[in-house]
Amino acid sequence: MTGGAGFIGSNLLLYLVPKYPGYLFINVDCLTYAGNLANLKPIEDYPNYTFEKINICNLLAMQDCFARYDVNSVIHLAAESHVDRSITGPAEFIQTNVIGTFTLLELARQRAAQTGDFRFHHVSTDEVYGSLSASGFFTESSPYRPNSPYSASKASSDHLVRTYHNTYGLDVVTTNCSNNYGPYQFPEKLIPLMIRNATAGLPLPVYGDGKHVRDWLYVEDHCRALDLVFHSGSSGQTYNIGGHNEIENVKIVRKICRIMDEMLGGEPRERLITFVTDRPGHDRRYAIDASHIQEELGWKPSFTFEEGLRRTVKWYLDNEDWMENCITGQYLQYYEKMYSNR
Ligand code: NAD
Ligand code: DAU
């Protein structure tokens, strides 16, 4: 697995490693600001888990890793994942998301030629489809219309993956998922950022009019979907994954405030909500039609948003140390650059 020390990767490894004792999981991650090995403490001593600190763009190091472990499949999550960072600094997104994916595909192609058996599962996003108006859903045949450097880099990687199937016959599956939330998410993303700011009594910065809509999915439901697609998805297919759970951003922030008021008491936190300058190129609405994965593989989300959000808030409140460790000088610099004068 690549990117196993990030948010979704950590949740996925915590789910898969105990479940499949007969597999060897190699977590390849170069540990950017978003990677955190502390997330993986519960499984670090499992005999079927090991960690390799490698940048996926490093062809020779990755080639050596594939050979040493006789790798026969990849679940590819390593990426630069934050849209706002892609707007201020797109180069790293092109490097990791496009060149890194290309590097892995080349190695997968070589291994498949040697062994005849290699599955490449590419983990991608609904943002490749662009923005919806008030109605409609993204399906697997929606046209690609990315609007940010992040989504364009993910779209490019999706196209490369499809190419390696159609041109070289590589066994690939791609999943395009909507917004995840849950434990271990870095506090640059909407939900953990709001929880952190509300805890610290800081303003809760809502972009634009706050009426942008995302389709939220609890990360554990995404992990179950990835497990199913990796094991049973049809080669060359794409599966959209979403929660059927569309909510306006400002409503989410209000819900977080209410849950925190209930759990912690004190002055109503909604008073901290502050509308700030919008994100450039901000997609208005995402909504996923997940009927393909539901009909073919029997997957559907198991958490309601209310349940998932409560669990998430509770996890962050119970894991203050985890959050504090994220608030480094580098984070504060990022925050200042992104939010002061906004
Ligand atoms: P994240 O930013 O939390 O974690 C990314 C991980 O990749 C980190 O551990 C980081 O150290 C690692 N990484 C980055 N560049 C690397 C490189 N060059 N070499 C090796 N490791 C590298 O991201 P996430 O939210 O866990 O997302 C994981 C994947 O899922 C991404 O591909 C993302 O596009 C996709 N995705 C995310 C969401 C979401 O809501 N978070 C939704 C749909 C799809
Ligand atoms: O849709 C899937 C995508 O979801 C993933 O591919 C990305 O990796 C992931 O980062 C996420 O992208 P978003 O841009 O939707 O997530 P983010 O948490 O950054 O923002 C969610 C919404 O909240 C978005 O409309 C912007 C808004 N927002 C975000 C932040 C950080 C705010 O209003 N204020 C904020 O401070």
Short mmCIF file of N, CA and C in Angstrom, two decimals, residues 206-213 247-252 275-276 278 282 284:
data_model
loop_
_atom_site.label_atom_id
_atom_site.label_comp_id
_atom_site.label_asym_id
_atom_site.label_seq_id
_atom_site.Cartn_x
_atom_site.Cartn_y
_atom_site.Cartn_z
N VAL A 206 -15.56 29.87 7.26
CA VAL A 206 -16.38 29.23 6.22
C VAL A 206 -16.17 30.00 4.91
N TYR A 207 -15.79 29.27 3.85
CA TYR A 207 -15.49 29.93 2.58
C TYR A 207 -16.78 30.41 1.88
N GLY A 208 -16.73 31.62 1.33
CA GLY A 208 -17.83 32.15 0.51
C GLY A 208 -19.12 32.21 1.31
N ASP A 209 -20.23 31.77 0.66
CA ASP A 209 -21.53 31.83 1.35
C ASP A 209 -21.81 30.58 2.18
N GLY A 210 -20.87 29.62 2.17
CA GLY A 210 -21.03 28.41 3.00
C GLY A 210 -22.05 27.42 2.45
N LYS A 211 -22.54 27.71 1.22
CA LYS A 211 -23.59 26.83 0.69
C LYS A 211 -23.05 25.80 -0.30
N HIS A 212 -21.74 25.64 -0.32
CA HIS A 212 -21.16 24.60 -1.17
C HIS A 212 -21.50 23.25 -0.55
N VAL A 213 -21.75 22.28 -1.43
CA VAL A 213 -22.24 20.99 -0.94
C VAL A 213 -21.21 19.89 -1.24
N ILE A 247 -24.50 17.73 2.21
CA ILE A 247 -24.76 18.76 3.22
C ILE A 247 -23.98 20.03 2.86
N GLU A 248 -24.60 21.18 3.11
CA GLU A 248 -23.90 22.46 2.90
C GLU A 248 -22.84 22.62 4.00
N ASN A 249 -21.72 23.22 3.62
CA ASN A 249 -20.61 23.37 4.57
C ASN A 249 -21.03 24.05 5.87
N VAL A 250 -21.79 25.14 5.76
CA VAL A 250 -22.10 25.90 6.97
C VAL A 250 -22.98 25.07 7.92
N LYS A 251 -23.78 24.18 7.33
CA LYS A 251 -24.64 23.33 8.18
C LYS A 251 -23.77 22.33 8.95
N ILE A 252 -22.72 21.86 8.31
CA ILE A 252 -21.80 20.93 9.00
C ILE A 252 -21.13 21.66 10.16
N PHE A 275 -17.55 34.11 7.98
CA PHE A 275 -17.51 33.89 6.52
C PHE A 275 -16.28 34.60 5.96
N VAL A 276 -15.48 33.88 5.19
CA VAL A 276 -14.23 34.45 4.66
C VAL A 276 -14.22 34.33 3.14
N ASP A 278 -13.83 33.37 -0.56
CA ASP A 278 -14.01 32.03 -1.13
C ASP A 278 -12.70 31.46 -1.69
N HIS A 282 -13.81 27.34 -6.63
CA HIS A 282 -14.46 26.46 -5.65
C HIS A 282 -15.63 25.70 -6.27
N ARG A 284 -19.03 23.90 -6.63
CA ARG A 284 -20.24 24.20 -5.86
C ARG A 284 -20.83 22.97 -5.19
#
